[in-house]
Coordinates of C-alpha atoms and ligand atoms in Angstrom, one line a residue:
M1 CA -30.3 22.6 57.7
S2 CA -31.4 19.1 58.4
T3 CA -28.8 16.8 59.9
G4 CA -30.7 14.1 61.6
N5 CA -32.8 11.5 59.9
L6 CA -35.1 8.9 61.3
H7 CA -36.7 6.2 59.1
G8 CA -39.5 4.2 60.5
V9 CA -42.3 1.8 59.5
V10 CA -45.8 2.0 60.9
N11 CA -48.5 -0.6 60.2
L12 CA -51.7 1.3 60.5
D13 CA -53.7 -1.9 60.1
V14 CA -52.0 -3.5 63.2
A15 CA -53.4 -2.3 66.5
G16 CA -51.1 -1.8 69.4
A17 CA -52.4 -1.1 72.9
T18 CA -55.0 1.6 73.6
I19 CA -53.5 4.8 74.8
S20 CA -55.5 5.4 77.9
R21 CA -56.7 9.0 78.2
H22 CA -55.5 8.8 81.8
L23 CA -51.9 9.0 80.5
Y24 CA -52.8 12.7 80.1
G25 CA -53.8 13.0 83.8
H26 CA -53.1 15.8 86.2
F27 CA -52.0 16.5 89.8
A28 CA -53.0 19.3 92.2
E29 CA -51.5 19.4 95.6
H30 CA -52.0 21.8 98.5
L31 CA -48.7 23.3 97.7
G32 CA -47.9 26.9 97.0
R33 CA -50.4 28.5 94.7
C34 CA -51.7 25.4 93.0
I35 CA -55.0 25.0 94.9
Y36 CA -55.3 28.4 96.5
E37 CA -55.2 31.2 93.8
G38 CA -54.6 28.6 91.1
F39 CA -57.9 26.7 91.2
W40 CA -59.7 28.1 94.2
V41 CA -60.3 31.8 94.7
G42 CA -63.5 31.5 96.8
E43 CA -67.0 32.6 95.9
D44 CA -66.4 36.3 96.9
S45 CA -63.4 36.8 94.7
P46 CA -63.5 39.5 92.0
I47 CA -61.9 36.8 89.7
Q48 CA -64.6 35.2 87.7
N49 CA -65.5 31.9 89.4
T50 CA -68.1 29.2 89.7
A51 CA -68.7 28.4 93.3
G52 CA -65.2 29.5 94.2
V53 CA -63.4 27.8 91.3
R54 CA -61.8 30.1 88.7
D55 CA -63.5 29.9 85.4
D56 CA -60.5 30.7 83.2
V57 CA -58.4 27.8 84.5
V58 CA -61.3 25.3 84.2
Q59 CA -62.0 26.4 80.7
A60 CA -58.3 26.0 79.7
L61 CA -58.1 22.5 81.2
K62 CA -61.4 21.5 79.6
E63 CA -59.9 22.4 76.2
I64 CA -57.2 19.9 76.7
S65 CA -59.7 17.3 77.8
I66 CA -58.2 16.8 81.2
P67 CA -59.2 13.2 82.1
N68 CA -58.4 13.0 85.8
L69 CA -57.1 15.0 88.7
R70 CA -55.0 13.6 91.6
W71 CA -55.5 15.4 94.9
P72 CA -54.6 16.4 97.7
G73 CA -51.0 15.3 97.4
G74 CA -48.2 14.4 97.1
C75 CA -46.5 14.6 100.4
F76 CA -49.4 16.7 101.7
A77 CA -51.7 13.6 101.3
D78 CA -49.9 11.8 104.1
E79 CA -50.6 14.5 106.7
Y80 CA -54.1 15.4 105.5
H81 CA -57.0 14.4 107.6
W82 CA -60.1 14.7 105.4
M83 CA -62.6 15.3 108.3
N84 CA -60.9 18.7 108.8
G85 CA -61.9 19.6 105.2
V86 CA -65.7 19.0 105.4
G87 CA -68.6 20.9 107.0
P88 CA -69.1 24.6 107.3
R89 CA -65.9 26.3 106.2
E90 CA -65.7 28.7 109.1
E91 CA -65.7 25.8 111.5
R92 CA -63.0 23.8 109.8
P93 CA -59.8 23.4 111.9
S94 CA -56.6 24.6 110.4
M95 CA -53.3 22.7 110.2
V96 CA -49.7 23.4 109.3
N97 CA -48.5 22.4 105.9
T98 CA -45.1 21.2 107.1
H99 CA -43.9 20.0 103.7
W100 CA -44.7 23.1 101.6
G101 CA -43.7 26.4 103.1
D102 CA -44.7 25.6 106.6
V103 CA -47.8 27.7 106.0
V104 CA -51.2 27.4 107.8
E105 CA -53.7 25.5 105.8
D106 CA -57.3 26.6 106.7
N107 CA -58.9 23.6 104.9
S108 CA -61.3 25.9 103.1
F109 CA -60.7 23.7 100.0
G110 CA -61.7 20.1 101.0
T111 CA -63.6 17.1 99.7
H112 CA -66.7 18.8 98.5
E113 CA -64.7 21.6 96.8
F114 CA -62.5 19.0 95.1
M115 CA -65.4 16.9 93.9
Q116 CA -67.1 20.1 92.5
L117 CA -63.9 21.0 90.8
C118 CA -63.8 17.6 89.1
E119 CA -67.4 18.0 88.0
L120 CA -66.6 21.4 86.5
L121 CA -63.6 20.1 84.7
G122 CA -65.3 16.9 83.6
A123 CA -62.4 15.1 85.1
E124 CA -62.4 11.9 87.0
P125 CA -61.2 12.2 90.7
Y126 CA -58.1 10.4 91.8
V127 CA -57.9 10.8 95.6
S128 CA -54.7 10.1 97.5
G129 CA -55.4 8.6 100.9
N130 CA -53.3 9.1 104.0
V131 CA -51.2 6.1 105.0
G132 CA -48.2 7.9 106.6
S133 CA -50.1 9.6 109.5
G134 CA -53.6 8.3 109.0
T135 CA -55.5 5.2 110.0
V136 CA -57.2 2.4 108.1
A137 CA -60.5 3.5 109.7
E138 CA -60.0 7.1 108.6
M139 CA -59.4 6.1 105.0
S140 CA -62.2 3.6 105.0
D141 CA -64.6 6.3 106.3
W142 CA -63.5 8.7 103.6
V143 CA -64.4 6.2 100.9
E144 CA -67.8 5.6 102.6
Y145 CA -68.4 9.4 102.8
L146 CA -67.7 9.9 99.1
T147 CA -69.3 6.8 97.6
R148 CA -72.0 5.3 99.7
S149 CA -75.7 6.0 99.5
G150 CA -78.4 5.1 101.9
D151 CA -78.4 5.3 105.7
A152 CA -74.8 4.7 106.7
P153 CA -72.9 6.9 109.2
M154 CA -70.7 8.6 106.6
S155 CA -73.3 9.0 104.0
R156 CA -75.5 10.7 106.6
L157 CA -72.7 13.0 107.5
R158 CA -72.2 13.9 103.8
R159 CA -75.9 14.7 103.5
E160 CA -75.7 16.9 106.5
H161 CA -72.9 18.8 104.7
G162 CA -75.2 19.4 101.7
R163 CA -74.6 16.6 99.3
T164 CA -77.3 14.0 99.0
E165 CA -76.1 11.7 96.2
P166 CA -72.8 9.9 96.6
W167 CA -70.1 10.7 94.0
K168 CA -68.3 8.3 91.7
V169 CA -64.6 8.0 92.6
P170 CA -62.7 5.7 90.3
F171 CA -59.1 6.2 91.4
W172 CA -57.8 5.8 94.9
G173 CA -54.1 6.2 96.0
I174 CA -53.0 4.1 99.0
G175 CA -50.5 6.7 100.3
N176 CA -47.8 8.6 98.5
E177 CA -44.0 8.1 98.3
A178 CA -44.0 5.7 101.3
W179 CA -40.3 5.4 100.8
G180 CA -39.9 9.1 101.7
C181 CA -42.3 11.8 102.9
G182 CA -45.1 9.2 103.1
G183 CA -43.5 7.4 106.1
N184 CA -39.9 6.6 105.3
M185 CA -40.8 2.9 105.0
T186 CA -39.0 0.0 103.5
A187 CA -40.7 -1.8 100.6
E188 CA -41.5 -4.7 102.9
Q189 CA -43.1 -2.5 105.5
Y190 CA -45.2 -0.6 103.0
T191 CA -46.3 -3.8 101.1
Q192 CA -47.9 -5.1 104.3
L193 CA -49.7 -1.8 104.9
A194 CA -50.9 -1.5 101.3
S195 CA -52.8 -4.7 101.5
Q196 CA -54.3 -3.7 104.8
F197 CA -55.4 -0.3 103.7
A198 CA -56.6 -1.5 100.3
T199 CA -58.7 -4.2 102.0
Y200 CA -60.7 -1.6 103.9
T201 CA -61.2 0.8 101.1
R202 CA -64.4 -0.8 100.0
N203 CA -66.5 -0.7 96.9
H204 CA -69.8 0.8 97.9
D205 CA -73.0 0.8 95.8
G206 CA -71.4 -0.1 92.5
N207 CA -68.5 2.4 92.8
E208 CA -65.5 0.3 91.9
L209 CA -62.2 1.7 93.1
Y210 CA -59.1 1.3 91.1
R211 CA -56.6 1.3 94.0
V212 CA -53.1 2.5 93.3
A213 CA -50.3 1.3 95.7
A214 CA -47.5 3.8 96.3
G215 CA -44.7 2.3 94.4
P216 CA -41.0 3.0 93.9
N217 CA -39.0 6.1 93.5
K218 CA -37.5 6.3 90.0
D219 CA -35.7 3.0 89.2
D220 CA -36.2 1.2 92.6
Y221 CA -37.1 -2.1 91.0
H222 CA -36.8 -3.9 94.3
W223 CA -39.8 -1.9 95.5
T224 CA -41.8 -3.0 92.5
E225 CA -40.8 -6.6 92.9
T226 CA -41.7 -6.6 96.6
L227 CA -45.2 -5.4 95.8
M228 CA -45.7 -7.8 92.9
K229 CA -44.4 -10.7 95.0
S230 CA -47.1 -10.0 97.6
I231 CA -49.8 -10.4 95.0
S232 CA -48.3 -13.6 93.6
A233 CA -48.0 -15.0 97.2
L234 CA -51.8 -15.0 97.4
G235 CA -52.0 -17.6 94.7
G236 CA -54.4 -17.9 91.8
P237 CA -54.5 -15.7 88.7
V238 CA -53.9 -12.0 89.4
A239 CA -57.1 -11.0 87.6
D240 CA -59.2 -13.0 90.1
R241 CA -57.9 -10.9 93.0
K242 CA -59.1 -7.7 91.5
H243 CA -61.2 -6.7 94.5
N244 CA -59.0 -8.0 97.3
G245 CA -56.2 -5.6 97.2
W246 CA -54.8 -2.9 95.0
Q247 CA -55.0 -2.9 91.2
A248 CA -52.0 -0.8 90.2
L249 CA -48.7 0.5 91.5
S250 CA -47.3 3.9 90.9
F251 CA -43.8 5.4 90.6
H252 CA -42.6 9.0 90.3
Y253 CA -39.9 10.4 88.0
Y254 CA -38.8 14.0 87.8
T255 CA -36.4 15.5 85.2
H256 CA -33.6 17.8 86.4
A257 CA -30.6 19.3 84.8
S258 CA -28.3 18.3 87.5
D259 CA -28.0 15.7 90.3
D260 CA -27.4 18.4 92.8
W261 CA -30.8 18.8 94.6
Q262 CA -29.7 22.2 95.9
H263 CA -29.0 23.5 92.4
K264 CA -31.5 22.1 90.0
G265 CA -30.9 25.0 87.6
S266 CA -33.0 27.9 86.5
A267 CA -36.2 27.3 84.5
T268 CA -35.4 30.0 82.0
E269 CA -31.7 30.7 82.1
F270 CA -29.8 27.6 81.1
D271 CA -26.9 26.9 78.8
A272 CA -26.3 24.2 76.2
E273 CA -24.8 21.8 78.7
E274 CA -27.8 22.1 81.1
Y275 CA -30.1 21.5 78.2
H276 CA -28.2 18.3 77.2
R277 CA -28.2 17.1 80.8
T278 CA -32.0 17.8 80.9
I279 CA -32.7 15.7 77.8
L280 CA -30.4 12.9 78.9
N281 CA -32.3 12.9 82.2
A282 CA -35.7 13.0 80.5
W283 CA -34.8 10.0 78.4
R284 CA -34.3 7.9 81.5
I285 CA -38.1 7.7 81.7
D286 CA -37.9 5.2 78.8
E287 CA -35.5 2.8 80.7
I288 CA -37.5 3.3 83.9
V289 CA -41.0 2.5 82.5
R290 CA -39.6 -0.5 80.7
G291 CA -37.7 -1.6 83.8
H292 CA -40.8 -1.6 86.0
A293 CA -42.9 -3.2 83.3
R294 CA -40.3 -6.0 83.0
V295 CA -40.5 -6.8 86.7
M296 CA -44.3 -6.7 86.6
D297 CA -44.3 -9.0 83.5
A298 CA -42.5 -11.7 85.5
Y299 CA -45.4 -11.8 88.0
D300 CA -48.3 -10.7 85.9
P301 CA -47.7 -11.5 82.2
E302 CA -51.2 -10.6 81.2
A303 CA -50.7 -7.1 82.5
T304 CA -53.8 -7.1 84.7
V305 CA -51.9 -4.9 87.3
G306 CA -51.5 -1.3 86.0
L307 CA -48.4 0.8 86.2
V308 CA -49.0 4.4 87.0
C309 CA -46.6 7.3 86.8
D310 CA -48.5 9.7 89.1
E311 CA -45.9 12.4 89.3
W312 CA -43.6 13.4 86.4
G313 CA -42.2 16.5 84.9
T314 CA -39.4 19.0 85.2
W315 CA -38.3 20.4 88.6
W316 CA -36.2 23.5 88.5
D317 CA -35.1 26.1 91.1
V318 CA -38.0 28.3 92.1
E319 CA -38.4 31.7 90.3
P320 CA -36.2 34.3 92.1
G321 CA -38.0 36.1 94.9
T322 CA -40.7 33.4 95.3
N323 CA -41.2 31.2 98.4
P324 CA -38.8 28.2 98.0
G325 CA -41.5 26.0 99.5
F326 CA -44.0 26.9 96.8
L327 CA -42.1 25.3 93.9
F328 CA -43.2 28.0 91.4
Q329 CA -41.3 27.8 88.2
Q330 CA -41.5 29.2 84.6
N331 CA -41.9 26.9 81.7
T332 CA -40.0 27.2 78.4
L333 CA -39.8 25.4 75.1
R334 CA -37.4 23.0 76.8
D335 CA -40.2 21.9 79.1
A336 CA -42.5 21.3 76.1
L337 CA -39.9 19.1 74.5
V338 CA -39.5 17.1 77.7
A339 CA -43.3 16.6 77.6
G340 CA -43.2 15.5 74.0
L341 CA -40.5 12.9 74.7
H342 CA -42.4 11.6 77.8
F343 CA -45.6 11.1 75.8
D344 CA -43.9 9.1 73.0
V345 CA -42.5 6.8 75.8
F346 CA -45.9 6.6 77.4
H347 CA -47.6 5.7 74.2
A348 CA -45.0 3.0 73.4
N349 CA -45.7 1.4 76.8
A350 CA -49.4 1.8 76.9
R351 CA -50.0 -1.9 77.4
R352 CA -48.7 -1.7 81.0
L353 CA -48.7 2.1 81.7
V354 CA -52.3 3.0 82.4
M355 CA -52.1 6.4 84.0
A356 CA -49.7 9.3 84.3
N357 CA -50.1 12.6 86.1
I358 CA -48.0 15.6 85.4
A359 CA -46.8 17.6 88.4
Q360 CA -48.5 19.9 88.8
T361 CA -51.4 21.5 86.9
V362 CA -51.3 25.1 88.1
N363 CA -48.5 27.4 89.4
V364 CA -46.3 24.5 90.6
L365 CA -43.5 22.7 88.9
Q366 CA -44.2 21.8 85.2
A367 CA -47.6 23.6 85.1
M368 CA -50.1 23.8 82.4
V369 CA -51.2 27.3 83.4
L370 CA -49.6 30.1 85.5
T371 CA -51.8 32.6 87.2
D372 CA -51.0 36.2 88.1
G373 CA -54.0 37.7 89.9
A374 CA -56.9 37.7 87.5
K375 CA -54.6 36.9 84.6
M376 CA -53.7 33.4 83.3
V377 CA -50.9 32.3 80.9
L378 CA -50.8 29.0 79.0
T379 CA -47.4 27.4 79.2
P380 CA -45.5 25.7 76.3
T381 CA -46.3 22.4 78.1
Y382 CA -50.0 23.1 77.9
H383 CA -49.7 23.3 74.1
V384 CA -48.1 19.9 73.9
F385 CA -51.1 18.5 75.9
A386 CA -53.4 20.3 73.5
M387 CA -51.7 19.1 70.4
N388 CA -51.5 15.6 71.6
A389 CA -55.1 15.4 72.9
G390 CA -56.1 13.2 69.9
H391 CA -54.0 10.3 71.3
Q392 CA -56.4 10.0 74.3
D393 CA -58.1 6.6 74.1
A394 CA -56.8 6.1 70.6
T395 CA -55.1 2.9 69.3
S396 CA -51.3 3.1 69.3
H397 CA -49.3 1.9 66.3
P398 CA -45.7 1.2 67.3
V399 CA -43.1 2.9 65.2
Q400 CA -40.5 0.3 64.1
V401 CA -37.3 2.3 63.6
V402 CA -35.4 1.0 60.5
S403 CA -32.5 3.5 60.9
S404 CA -31.7 6.7 62.6
D405 CA -28.6 8.8 62.7
A406 CA -30.3 11.5 64.8
R407 CA -28.2 11.6 67.9
Y408 CA -26.5 14.1 70.1
R409 CA -23.0 13.1 71.2
G410 CA -21.1 15.3 73.6
E411 CA -19.3 15.4 76.9
V412 CA -22.4 14.9 79.0
G413 CA -23.4 11.8 77.0
E414 CA -25.5 10.9 74.0
Y415 CA -29.1 10.7 73.2
A416 CA -31.6 10.2 70.4
T417 CA -32.8 13.6 69.1
L418 CA -35.8 12.5 67.1
T419 CA -38.8 10.8 68.6
T420 CA -42.2 10.1 67.3
S421 CA -45.4 8.2 68.0
V422 CA -48.6 7.3 66.1
S423 CA -52.2 6.5 67.0
S424 CA -55.4 6.2 65.1
R425 CA -59.2 6.2 65.7
E426 CA -62.0 5.7 63.2
G427 CA -61.1 7.8 60.1
S428 CA -58.0 9.6 61.3
A429 CA -54.5 9.2 62.7
L430 CA -52.3 11.5 64.8
V431 CA -48.5 11.6 64.4
S432 CA -46.4 13.4 67.1
L433 CA -42.9 14.3 66.4
T434 CA -40.2 15.9 68.6
N435 CA -36.9 17.2 67.5
L436 CA -34.7 17.5 70.6
D437 CA -31.7 18.7 68.7
A438 CA -30.8 22.2 70.1
S439 CA -29.3 23.5 66.9
N440 CA -30.1 21.3 63.9
G441 CA -33.2 20.4 62.0
G442 CA -34.2 16.8 61.5
T443 CA -36.3 14.7 59.1
V444 CA -38.6 11.9 60.0
R445 CA -39.7 9.5 57.2
L446 CA -42.4 7.1 58.2
D447 CA -43.6 4.4 55.8
L448 CA -47.3 4.2 56.6
R449 CA -48.7 0.8 55.6
G450 CA -52.0 -1.0 55.7
R451 CA -54.4 1.9 55.2
D452 CA -54.9 4.7 52.6
W453 CA -54.0 8.0 54.1
Q454 CA -53.4 11.6 53.4
V455 CA -52.1 14.6 55.3
A456 CA -55.0 16.7 56.7
T457 CA -53.4 19.3 58.9
A458 CA -50.2 19.9 60.8
K459 CA -49.1 22.1 63.6
I460 CA -45.8 23.1 65.1
L461 CA -44.6 24.4 68.5
A462 CA -41.3 26.1 68.1
A463 CA -39.5 29.4 69.0
P464 CA -36.2 31.1 68.2
S465 CA -34.7 29.9 71.5
L466 CA -35.1 27.0 73.9
Q467 CA -35.5 29.5 76.6
A468 CA -38.6 31.1 75.1
H469 CA -41.6 31.2 77.4
N470 CA -44.9 32.8 77.9
T471 CA -45.6 35.7 80.3
V472 CA -48.6 37.9 81.0
Q473 CA -46.9 40.5 78.9
D474 CA -46.2 38.1 76.0
P475 CA -48.6 35.2 76.4
S476 CA -48.0 33.8 72.9
A477 CA -44.2 33.7 72.6
V478 CA -44.5 29.9 72.4
A479 CA -47.8 28.9 70.8
P480 CA -48.7 26.4 68.1
V481 CA -49.0 27.6 64.5
A482 CA -49.9 25.9 61.2
F483 CA -47.0 23.8 59.8
D484 CA -46.1 23.2 56.2
G485 CA -43.2 20.8 56.8
A486 CA -45.2 17.6 56.4
R487 CA -45.7 16.0 53.0
R488 CA -46.4 12.7 51.3
E489 CA -43.7 11.1 49.3
G490 CA -45.0 7.8 47.8
D491 CA -46.2 5.8 50.7
A492 CA -44.1 7.8 53.2
L493 CA -45.0 10.7 55.5
V494 CA -41.9 13.0 55.4
V495 CA -41.7 15.7 58.1
D496 CA -38.9 18.3 58.2
L497 CA -38.6 19.6 61.7
P498 CA -36.7 22.7 62.6
P499 CA -34.3 22.6 65.6
H500 CA -35.9 22.2 69.0
S501 CA -39.5 21.8 67.9
F502 CA -42.6 19.7 68.6
A503 CA -45.1 19.0 65.8
T504 CA -48.3 17.0 65.2
V505 CA -49.6 15.8 61.9
E506 CA -53.2 14.7 61.5
L507 CA -53.9 12.2 58.8
T508 CA -57.2 11.3 57.2
L509 CA -57.5 7.5 56.8
G510 CA -59.3 5.8 53.9
Ligands
AHR1 O1 -44.8 17.4 93.4 C1 -44.1 17.8 94.5 C2 -43.7 16.6 95.5 O2 -42.8 15.8 94.8 C3 -44.8 15.8 95.9 O3 -45.5 16.3 97.0 C4 -44.1 14.5 96.3 O4 -44.9 13.4 96.2 C5 -42.9 14.5 95.4 O5 -41.7 14.2 96.1

């Protein structure tokens, strides 16, 4: 039964912002089983690998066109000293990973291993530098080590460690969560440090860094404003200062089912109320992205400074029996719907929002893949990334909502249950649709104007229950299948969505 209706208009001949492929970015921290076991098994592992990196995980991520990978943290980044992770592995000093499980990190996965992982994935590296416990010189040297050719101290050292040519590193984080685990600073303190660190992370030999300042937590607009004011205090157009400081600022936003950090709720066993709280919480991403963009617009109306959401996703209680510091959680259809909603918001804000990184790629938080020994499971969230891959670097076409009665109203609050976004490239367009209604179907009617079009193919990700998830025993409990709910009626695309479902429709454009 269809009870919610959304009617929108889309002008396919009017181009909105380009949806950067980097909105589909990823994040891998030295946390739990993300790096070790998840990506890295070592050359001697019986698990099939290339130079120590597991082949199945690489293949799965290549299939969703992973555009970038952020590393080594997270909180870990601000206690990571990169020099400990280069050179012969058996000689690398170890350290304690105080944030995540208090385990000993042997640094066997370091800079060279990370860069090789990126090469295997075909992903662009996004390195998070250490501001919290590191020095300006240390960060400066790391950039030189990675990106400089010729006879410089750090490029010599890199060559001694087996790599002759410098790498290309496009993205560089100036610390992480400086308001919290990255140093417990005020916005004013961090803003000073950000310019200082950014100044000495140099562009070597044509490698142009896109430096990302560690921005606010959630909706801390004061933090954003403090950073933006510091740029405007330099005078002159923002674009002219491209190489003098940082080029973007980041924020983090996680979705929970409750405000109680000690009881975030189970990933798989949740009731209707927890579901509604989750979706209400997930919708906050819309207000938060727009809020930061508004502050940035006041100082930088041309949007030359990027907004980056370099940690997002669901955060539940860890799976029973697993290390609380390892943040291992299952992933259900609910997680997939949260991802569908986020991407519609990201697409709608693509003018300012230039990058987003889900936390995290393997075995941690809202992962793409879960590994169990030699086995690997694709999560429902993975399938959303796969079905939405066609939006990467496509032209967005804003959906003008004419009317919608698709809303959940209940004791916990109210939220829109139907959300959609549209993009196009050359001869095709991609429409994504999410029905967040836990129990009712919904119909989306989009008047598609400005181009000839026809429905080519459609897919749907759904399951009998919101709690459905994939396991080693049942890896395809939630997997996309062909969908016959999309049709053309006159000039409108009409899509009937079952309860709690995510769908994509590909159109051929004339
Ligand atoms: O993704 C897990 C942690 O969440 C990151 O290390 C930190 O940046 C954030 O608080």
